[in-house]
mmCIF file of C-alpha atoms and ligand atoms in Angstrom:
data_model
loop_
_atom_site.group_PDB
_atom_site.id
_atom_site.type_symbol
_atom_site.label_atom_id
_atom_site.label_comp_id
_atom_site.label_asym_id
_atom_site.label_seq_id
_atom_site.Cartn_x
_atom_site.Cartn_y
_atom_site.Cartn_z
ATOM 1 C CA UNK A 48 310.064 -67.058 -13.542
ATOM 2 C CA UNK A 49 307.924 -65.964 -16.331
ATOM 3 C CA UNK A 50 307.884 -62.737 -17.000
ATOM 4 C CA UNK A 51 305.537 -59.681 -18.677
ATOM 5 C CA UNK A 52 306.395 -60.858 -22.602
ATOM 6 C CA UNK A 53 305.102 -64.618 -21.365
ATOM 7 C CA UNK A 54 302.079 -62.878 -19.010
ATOM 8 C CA UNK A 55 300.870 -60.820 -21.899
ATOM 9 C CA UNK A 56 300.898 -63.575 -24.357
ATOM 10 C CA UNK A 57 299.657 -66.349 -22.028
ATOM 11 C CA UNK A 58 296.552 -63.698 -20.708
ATOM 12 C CA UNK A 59 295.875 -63.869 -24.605
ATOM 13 C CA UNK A 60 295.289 -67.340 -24.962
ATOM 14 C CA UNK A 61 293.828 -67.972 -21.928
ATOM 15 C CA UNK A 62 291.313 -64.963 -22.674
ATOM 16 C CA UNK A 63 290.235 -66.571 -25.872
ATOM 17 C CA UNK A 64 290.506 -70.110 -24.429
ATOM 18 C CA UNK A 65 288.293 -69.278 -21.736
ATOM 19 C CA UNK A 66 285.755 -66.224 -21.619
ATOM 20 C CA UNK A 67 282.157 -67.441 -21.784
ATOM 21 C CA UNK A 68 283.207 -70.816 -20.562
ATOM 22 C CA UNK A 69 280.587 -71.987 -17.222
ATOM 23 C CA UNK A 70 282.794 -72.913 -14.210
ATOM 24 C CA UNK A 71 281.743 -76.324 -13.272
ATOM 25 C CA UNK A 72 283.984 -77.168 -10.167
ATOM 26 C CA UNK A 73 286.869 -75.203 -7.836
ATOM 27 C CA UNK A 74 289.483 -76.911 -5.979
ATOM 28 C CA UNK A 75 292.369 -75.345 -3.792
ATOM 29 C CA UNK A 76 294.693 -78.162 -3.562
ATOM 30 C CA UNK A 77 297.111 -76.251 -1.674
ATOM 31 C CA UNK A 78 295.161 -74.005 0.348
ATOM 32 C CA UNK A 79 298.288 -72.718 2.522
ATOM 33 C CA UNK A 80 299.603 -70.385 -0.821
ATOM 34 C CA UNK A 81 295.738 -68.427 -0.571
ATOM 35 C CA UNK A 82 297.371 -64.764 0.395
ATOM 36 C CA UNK A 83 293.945 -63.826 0.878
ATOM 37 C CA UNK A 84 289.979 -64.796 0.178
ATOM 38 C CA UNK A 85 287.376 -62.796 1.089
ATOM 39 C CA UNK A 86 285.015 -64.736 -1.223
ATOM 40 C CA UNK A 87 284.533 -68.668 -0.627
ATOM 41 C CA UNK A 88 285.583 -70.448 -4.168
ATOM 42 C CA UNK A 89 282.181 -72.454 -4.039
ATOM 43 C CA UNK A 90 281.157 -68.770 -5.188
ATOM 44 C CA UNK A 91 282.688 -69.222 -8.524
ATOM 45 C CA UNK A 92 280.947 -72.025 -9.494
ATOM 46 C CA UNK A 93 278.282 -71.134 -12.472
ATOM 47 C CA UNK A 94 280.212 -68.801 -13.178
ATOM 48 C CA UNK A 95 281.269 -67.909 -16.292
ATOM 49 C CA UNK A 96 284.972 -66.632 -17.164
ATOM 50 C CA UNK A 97 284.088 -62.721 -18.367
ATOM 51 C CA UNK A 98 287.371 -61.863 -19.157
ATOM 52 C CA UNK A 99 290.850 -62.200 -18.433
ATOM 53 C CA UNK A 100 293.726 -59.287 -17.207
ATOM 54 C CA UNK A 101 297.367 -59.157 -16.685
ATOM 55 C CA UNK A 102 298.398 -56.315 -14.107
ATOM 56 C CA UNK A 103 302.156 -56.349 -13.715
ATOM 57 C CA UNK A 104 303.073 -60.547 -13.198
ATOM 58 C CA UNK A 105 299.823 -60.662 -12.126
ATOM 59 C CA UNK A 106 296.874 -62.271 -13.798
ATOM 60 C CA UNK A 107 293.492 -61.471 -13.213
ATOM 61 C CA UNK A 108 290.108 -63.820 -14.214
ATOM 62 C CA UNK A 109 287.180 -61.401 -13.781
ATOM 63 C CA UNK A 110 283.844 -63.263 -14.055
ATOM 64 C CA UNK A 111 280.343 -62.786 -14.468
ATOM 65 C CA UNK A 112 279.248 -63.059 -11.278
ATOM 66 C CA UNK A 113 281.240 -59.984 -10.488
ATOM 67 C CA UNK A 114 284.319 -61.850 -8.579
ATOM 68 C CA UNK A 115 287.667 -61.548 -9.628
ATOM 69 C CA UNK A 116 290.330 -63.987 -9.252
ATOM 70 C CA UNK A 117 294.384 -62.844 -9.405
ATOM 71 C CA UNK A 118 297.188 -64.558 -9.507
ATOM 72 C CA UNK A 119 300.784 -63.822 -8.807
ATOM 73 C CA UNK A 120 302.639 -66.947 -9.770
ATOM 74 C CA UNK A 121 305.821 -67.764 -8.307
ATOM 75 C CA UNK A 122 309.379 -68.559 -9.068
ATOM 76 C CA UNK A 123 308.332 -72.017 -10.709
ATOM 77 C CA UNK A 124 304.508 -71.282 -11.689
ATOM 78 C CA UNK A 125 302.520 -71.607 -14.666
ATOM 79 C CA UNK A 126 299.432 -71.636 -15.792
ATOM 80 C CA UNK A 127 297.812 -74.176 -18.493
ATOM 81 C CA UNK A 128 294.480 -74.586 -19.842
ATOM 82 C CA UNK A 129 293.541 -78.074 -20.215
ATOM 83 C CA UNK A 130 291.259 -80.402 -22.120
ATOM 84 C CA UNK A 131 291.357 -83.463 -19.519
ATOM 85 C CA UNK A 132 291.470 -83.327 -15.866
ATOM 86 C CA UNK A 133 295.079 -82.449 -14.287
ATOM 87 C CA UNK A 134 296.390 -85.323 -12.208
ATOM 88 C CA UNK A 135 299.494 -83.217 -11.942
ATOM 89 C CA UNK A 136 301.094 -83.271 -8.070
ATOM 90 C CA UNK A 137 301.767 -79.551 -8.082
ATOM 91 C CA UNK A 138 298.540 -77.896 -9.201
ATOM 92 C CA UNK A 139 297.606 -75.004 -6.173
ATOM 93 C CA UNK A 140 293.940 -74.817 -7.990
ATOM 94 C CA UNK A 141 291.977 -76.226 -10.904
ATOM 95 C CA UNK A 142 288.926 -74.825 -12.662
ATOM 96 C CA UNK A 143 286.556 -77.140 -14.317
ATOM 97 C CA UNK A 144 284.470 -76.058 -16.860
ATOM 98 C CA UNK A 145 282.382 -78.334 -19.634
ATOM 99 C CA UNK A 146 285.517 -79.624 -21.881
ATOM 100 C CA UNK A 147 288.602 -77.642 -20.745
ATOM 101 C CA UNK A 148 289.599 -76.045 -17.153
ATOM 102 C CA UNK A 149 292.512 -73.790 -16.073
ATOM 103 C CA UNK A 150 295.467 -75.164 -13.750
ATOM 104 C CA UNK A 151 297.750 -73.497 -11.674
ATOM 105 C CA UNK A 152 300.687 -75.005 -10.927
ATOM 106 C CA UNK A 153 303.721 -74.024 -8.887
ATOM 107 C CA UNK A 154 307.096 -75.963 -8.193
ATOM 108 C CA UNK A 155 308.831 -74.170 -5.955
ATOM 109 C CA UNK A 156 306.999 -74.749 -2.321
ATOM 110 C CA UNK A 157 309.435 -72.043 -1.252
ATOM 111 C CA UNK A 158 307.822 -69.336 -3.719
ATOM 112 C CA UNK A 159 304.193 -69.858 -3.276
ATOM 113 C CA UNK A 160 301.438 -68.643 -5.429
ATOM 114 C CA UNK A 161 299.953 -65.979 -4.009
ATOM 115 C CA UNK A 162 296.017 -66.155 -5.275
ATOM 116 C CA UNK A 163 293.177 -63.496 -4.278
ATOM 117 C CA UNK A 164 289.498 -64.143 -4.842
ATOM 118 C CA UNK A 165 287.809 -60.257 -4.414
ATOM 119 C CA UNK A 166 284.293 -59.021 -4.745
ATOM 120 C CA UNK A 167 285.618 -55.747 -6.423
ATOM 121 C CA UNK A 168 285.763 -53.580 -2.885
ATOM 122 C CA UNK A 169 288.488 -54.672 -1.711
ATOM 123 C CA UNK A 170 292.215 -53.952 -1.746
ATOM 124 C CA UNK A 171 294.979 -55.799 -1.475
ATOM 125 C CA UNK A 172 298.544 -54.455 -0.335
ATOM 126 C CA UNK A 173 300.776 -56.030 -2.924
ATOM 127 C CA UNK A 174 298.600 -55.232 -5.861
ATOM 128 C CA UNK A 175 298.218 -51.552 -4.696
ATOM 129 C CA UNK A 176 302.074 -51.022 -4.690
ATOM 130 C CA UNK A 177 302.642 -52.035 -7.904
ATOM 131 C CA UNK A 178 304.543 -49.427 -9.942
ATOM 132 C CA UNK A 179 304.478 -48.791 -13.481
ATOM 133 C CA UNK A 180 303.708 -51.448 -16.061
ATOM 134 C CA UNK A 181 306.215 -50.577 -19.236
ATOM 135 C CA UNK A 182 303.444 -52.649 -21.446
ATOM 136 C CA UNK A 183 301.224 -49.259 -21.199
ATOM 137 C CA UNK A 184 300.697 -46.486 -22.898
ATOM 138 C CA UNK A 185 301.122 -44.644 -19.498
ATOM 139 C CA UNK A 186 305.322 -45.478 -18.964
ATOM 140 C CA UNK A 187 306.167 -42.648 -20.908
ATOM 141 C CA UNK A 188 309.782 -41.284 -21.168
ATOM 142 C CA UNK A 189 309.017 -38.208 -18.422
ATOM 143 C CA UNK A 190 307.464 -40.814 -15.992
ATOM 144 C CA UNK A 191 310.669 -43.019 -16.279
ATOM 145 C CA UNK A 192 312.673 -40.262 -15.700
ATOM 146 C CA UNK A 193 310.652 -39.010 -12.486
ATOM 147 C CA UNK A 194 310.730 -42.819 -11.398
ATOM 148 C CA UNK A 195 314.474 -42.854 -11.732
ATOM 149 C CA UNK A 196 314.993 -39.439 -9.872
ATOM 150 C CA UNK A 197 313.379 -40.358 -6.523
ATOM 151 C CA UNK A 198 315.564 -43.696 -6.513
ATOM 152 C CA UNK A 199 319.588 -43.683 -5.908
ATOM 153 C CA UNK A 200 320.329 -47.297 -6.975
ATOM 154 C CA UNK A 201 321.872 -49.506 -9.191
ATOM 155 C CA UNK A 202 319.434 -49.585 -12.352
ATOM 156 C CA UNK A 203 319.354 -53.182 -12.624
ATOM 157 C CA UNK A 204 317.747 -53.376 -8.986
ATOM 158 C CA UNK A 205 315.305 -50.574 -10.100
ATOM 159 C CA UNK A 206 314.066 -52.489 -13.521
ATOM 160 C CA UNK A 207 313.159 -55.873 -11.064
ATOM 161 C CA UNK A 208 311.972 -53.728 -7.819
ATOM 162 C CA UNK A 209 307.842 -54.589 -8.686
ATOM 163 C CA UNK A 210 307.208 -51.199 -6.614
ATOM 164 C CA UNK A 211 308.836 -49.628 -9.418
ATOM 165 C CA UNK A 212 308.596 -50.978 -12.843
ATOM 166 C CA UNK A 213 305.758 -54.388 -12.502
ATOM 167 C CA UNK A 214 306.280 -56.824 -14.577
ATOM 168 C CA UNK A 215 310.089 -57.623 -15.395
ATOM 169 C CA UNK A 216 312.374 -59.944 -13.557
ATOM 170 C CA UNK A 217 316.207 -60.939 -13.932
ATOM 171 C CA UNK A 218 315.496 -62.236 -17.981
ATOM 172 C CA UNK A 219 314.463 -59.232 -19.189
ATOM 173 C CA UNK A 220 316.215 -56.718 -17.139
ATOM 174 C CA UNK A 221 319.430 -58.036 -18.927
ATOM 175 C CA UNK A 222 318.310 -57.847 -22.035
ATOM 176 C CA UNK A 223 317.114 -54.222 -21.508
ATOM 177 C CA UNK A 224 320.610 -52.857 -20.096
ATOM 178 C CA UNK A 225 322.126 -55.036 -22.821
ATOM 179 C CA UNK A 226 320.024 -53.063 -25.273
ATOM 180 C CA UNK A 227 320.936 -49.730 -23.889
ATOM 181 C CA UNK A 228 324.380 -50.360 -23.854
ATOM 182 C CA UNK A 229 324.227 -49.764 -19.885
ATOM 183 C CA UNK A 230 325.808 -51.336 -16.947
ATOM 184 C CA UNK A 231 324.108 -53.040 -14.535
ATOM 185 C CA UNK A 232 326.296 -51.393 -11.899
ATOM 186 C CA UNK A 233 325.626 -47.778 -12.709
ATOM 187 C CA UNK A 234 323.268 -45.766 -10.580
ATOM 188 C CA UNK A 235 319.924 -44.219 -11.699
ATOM 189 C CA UNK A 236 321.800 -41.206 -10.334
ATOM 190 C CA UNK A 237 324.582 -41.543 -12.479
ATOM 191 C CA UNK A 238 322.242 -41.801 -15.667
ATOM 192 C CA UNK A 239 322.712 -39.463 -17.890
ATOM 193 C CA UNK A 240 319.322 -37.616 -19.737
ATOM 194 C CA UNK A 241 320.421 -39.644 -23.216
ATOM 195 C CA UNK A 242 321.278 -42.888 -21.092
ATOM 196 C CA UNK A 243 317.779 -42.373 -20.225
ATOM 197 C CA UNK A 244 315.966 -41.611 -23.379
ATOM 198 C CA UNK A 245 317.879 -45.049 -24.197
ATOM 199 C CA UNK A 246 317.357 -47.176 -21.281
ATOM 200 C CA UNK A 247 313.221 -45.842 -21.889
ATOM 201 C CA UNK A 248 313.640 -46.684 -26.011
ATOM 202 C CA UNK A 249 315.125 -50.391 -24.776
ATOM 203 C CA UNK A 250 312.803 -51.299 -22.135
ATOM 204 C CA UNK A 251 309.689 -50.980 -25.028
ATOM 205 C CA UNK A 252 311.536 -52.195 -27.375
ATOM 206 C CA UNK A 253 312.862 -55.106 -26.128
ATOM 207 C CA UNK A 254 309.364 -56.213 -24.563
ATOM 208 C CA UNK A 255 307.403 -55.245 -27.792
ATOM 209 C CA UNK A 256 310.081 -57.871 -29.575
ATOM 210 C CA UNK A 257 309.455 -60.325 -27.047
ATOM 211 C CA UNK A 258 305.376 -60.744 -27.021
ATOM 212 C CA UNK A 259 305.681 -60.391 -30.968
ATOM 213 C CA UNK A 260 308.497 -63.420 -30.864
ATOM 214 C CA UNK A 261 305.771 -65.457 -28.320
ATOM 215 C CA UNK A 262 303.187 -65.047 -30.339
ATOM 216 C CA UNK A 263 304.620 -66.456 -33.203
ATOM 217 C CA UNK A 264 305.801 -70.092 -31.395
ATOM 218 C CA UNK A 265 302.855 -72.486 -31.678
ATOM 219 C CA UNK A 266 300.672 -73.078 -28.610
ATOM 220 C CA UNK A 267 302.386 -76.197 -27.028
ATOM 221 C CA UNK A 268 305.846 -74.142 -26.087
ATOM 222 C CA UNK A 269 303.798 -71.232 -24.088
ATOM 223 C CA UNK A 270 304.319 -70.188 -21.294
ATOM 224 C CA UNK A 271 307.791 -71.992 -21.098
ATOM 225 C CA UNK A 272 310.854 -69.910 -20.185
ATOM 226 C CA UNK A 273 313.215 -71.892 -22.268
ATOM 227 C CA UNK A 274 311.363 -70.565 -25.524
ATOM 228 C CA UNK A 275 312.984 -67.055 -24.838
ATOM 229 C CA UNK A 276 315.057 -65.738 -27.492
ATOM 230 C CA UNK A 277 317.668 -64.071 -25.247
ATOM 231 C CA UNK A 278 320.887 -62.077 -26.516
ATOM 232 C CA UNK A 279 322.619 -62.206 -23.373
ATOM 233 C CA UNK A 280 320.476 -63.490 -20.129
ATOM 234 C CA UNK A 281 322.472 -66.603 -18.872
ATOM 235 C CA UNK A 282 324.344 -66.845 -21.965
ATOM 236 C CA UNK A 283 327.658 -66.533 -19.872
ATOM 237 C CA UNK A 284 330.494 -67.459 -22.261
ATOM 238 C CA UNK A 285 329.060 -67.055 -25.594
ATOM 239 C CA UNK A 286 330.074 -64.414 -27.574
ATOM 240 C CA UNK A 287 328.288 -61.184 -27.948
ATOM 241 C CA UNK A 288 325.980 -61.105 -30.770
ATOM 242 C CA UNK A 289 327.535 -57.506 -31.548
ATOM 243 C CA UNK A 290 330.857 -57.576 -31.038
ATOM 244 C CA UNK A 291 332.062 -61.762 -30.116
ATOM 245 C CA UNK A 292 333.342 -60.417 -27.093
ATOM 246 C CA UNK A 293 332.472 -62.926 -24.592
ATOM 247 C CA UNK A 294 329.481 -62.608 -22.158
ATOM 248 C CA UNK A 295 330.148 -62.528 -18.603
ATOM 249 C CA UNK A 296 328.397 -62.839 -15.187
ATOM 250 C CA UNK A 297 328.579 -60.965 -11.747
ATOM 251 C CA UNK A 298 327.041 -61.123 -8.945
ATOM 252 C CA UNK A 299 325.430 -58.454 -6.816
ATOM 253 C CA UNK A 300 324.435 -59.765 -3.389
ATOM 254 C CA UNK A 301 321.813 -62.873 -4.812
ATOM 255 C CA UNK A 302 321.245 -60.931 -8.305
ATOM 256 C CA UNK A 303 323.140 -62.544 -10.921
ATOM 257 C CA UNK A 304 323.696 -60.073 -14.346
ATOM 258 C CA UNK A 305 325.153 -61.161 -17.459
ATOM 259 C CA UNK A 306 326.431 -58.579 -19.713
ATOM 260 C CA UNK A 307 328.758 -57.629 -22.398
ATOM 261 C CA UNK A 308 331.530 -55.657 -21.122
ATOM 262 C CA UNK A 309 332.620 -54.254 -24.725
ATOM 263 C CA UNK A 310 328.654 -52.951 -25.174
ATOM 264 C CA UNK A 311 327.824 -51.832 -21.537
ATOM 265 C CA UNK A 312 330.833 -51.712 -18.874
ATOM 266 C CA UNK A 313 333.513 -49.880 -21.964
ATOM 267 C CA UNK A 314 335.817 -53.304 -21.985
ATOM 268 C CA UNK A 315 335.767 -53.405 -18.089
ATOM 269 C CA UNK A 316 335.210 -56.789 -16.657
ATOM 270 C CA UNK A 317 332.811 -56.290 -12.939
ATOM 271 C CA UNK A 318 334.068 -57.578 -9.628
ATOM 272 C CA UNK A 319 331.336 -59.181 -7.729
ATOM 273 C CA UNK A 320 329.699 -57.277 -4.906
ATOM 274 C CA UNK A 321 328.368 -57.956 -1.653
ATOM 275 C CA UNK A 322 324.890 -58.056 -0.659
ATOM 276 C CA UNK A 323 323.630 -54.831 -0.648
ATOM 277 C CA UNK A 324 320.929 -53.735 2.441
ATOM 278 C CA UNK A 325 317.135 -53.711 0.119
ATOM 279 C CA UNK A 326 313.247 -53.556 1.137
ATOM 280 C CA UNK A 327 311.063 -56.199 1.366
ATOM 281 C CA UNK A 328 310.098 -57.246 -2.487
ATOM 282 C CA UNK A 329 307.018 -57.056 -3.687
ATOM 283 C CA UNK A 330 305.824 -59.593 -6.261
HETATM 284 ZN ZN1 ZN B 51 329.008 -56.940 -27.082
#
């Protein structure tokens, strides 16, 4: 699942690949994985691309017309520009312009893309309940802190709840608590106010590492999760890049965690736990 370093870096590319570009055709090839339209896609033709946003894992194509197009993606979705027409089986839409176009693609039909085509009235439930984007200015150390008081829960489920923190998923959450030399286990409760200031001094850190890495690869690997450079995020059985202890992985209902024990559990090796009761996600 790509992730807010991969967003931020694709919305980049795509912004500078497509803004001023004239849409010249719209087609929904998969019309179930709509969440909801209020605008009819023949609407964005002669259009022209105005700019492009990432909210969160969302992306969002504003164009001159005044419509705006989002996109959550799902487990398996990406998003390419292209220079050819896409003859690819799992494209959900395609946007033609003059020369190039934009595909979305998903692979997982259990996952759906969700995609929302709004006038700029409108609201949406799963993009209103999206909590704090750590990519802002505004996820400051005191709002972290507050966000952490009103939940009593493991901190690994609180870095991937969307309602919470938008943007990371299971990749990035374990390199965060890797970085702050936390346990995946321990409870937001539990945190104490320097665990915090450290868990707020990873989570910027280890995103601001990961756009600048992205940027750097050349066009052709983006957005491809394999081109993470990941210290301990399925690296079960390597050693640590700290201290060669070796990594290991536990399960917590369907989350799976890798971690150092050494750098975040003091030596202790985690038993597995059983699913825990949670809230509906929000994506
Ligand atoms: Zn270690």
């Amino acid at each position: 699942m790509l992730e807010l370093p991969e967003l931020e870096v694709s919305k980049d590319r795509l912004r500078l690949a497509l803004v001023g570009k004239r849409v010249a055709a719209v087609e929904l090839h998969k019309p179930a994985a709509i969440e909801k339209t209020d605008v009819a896609t023949e609407k964005l033709i002669g259009a022209h691309f105005k700019n492009v946003n990432r909210i969160g894992r969302h992306l969002c194509f504003e164009f001159d017309s005044g419509v705006s197009l989002y996109v959550n993606l799902g487990r398996e979705g990406h998003v390419h520009v292209y220079e050819r027409a896409p003859a690819r089986l799992d494209a959900v839409l395609t946007i033609q312009c003059e020369k190039t176009g934009l595909r979305v693609s998903e692979q997982d039909s259990h996952r759906p893309v969700r995609i929302a085509l709004l006038t700029g009235t409108e609201e949406i439930e799963w993009l209103n309940r999206l909590g704090l984007d750590p990519a802002s200015p505004d996820f400051t150390l005191e709002r972290l802190r507050l966000l952490l008081e009103r939940r009593d829960r493991p901190v690994r489920h609180v870095l991937t709840d969307q309602r919470a923190i938008a943007g990371l998923g299971e990749a990035y959450a374990d390199e965060i608590l890797f970085e702050a030399r936390l346990s995946p286990f321990q409870t937001t409760s539990e945190l104490k106010p320097e665990e915090v200031l450290r868990l707020h001094a990873a989570i910027k850190k280890v995103i601001s590492l990961a756009i600048i890495y992205l940027k750097a690869l050349p066009k052709v690997e983006l957005p491809v999760e394999r081109n993470r450079n990941l210290k301990v995020h399925r690296c079960r059985g390597r050693q640590c890049h700290a201290c060669a202890s070796t990594i290991q992985l536990v399960r917590d209902g369907k989350i799976l965690t890798n971690y150092c024990p050494t750098c975040q559990t003091g030596g202790k090796v985690l038993e597995d736990r059983e699913p825990a009761p949670a809230k509906p996600p929000v994506q």
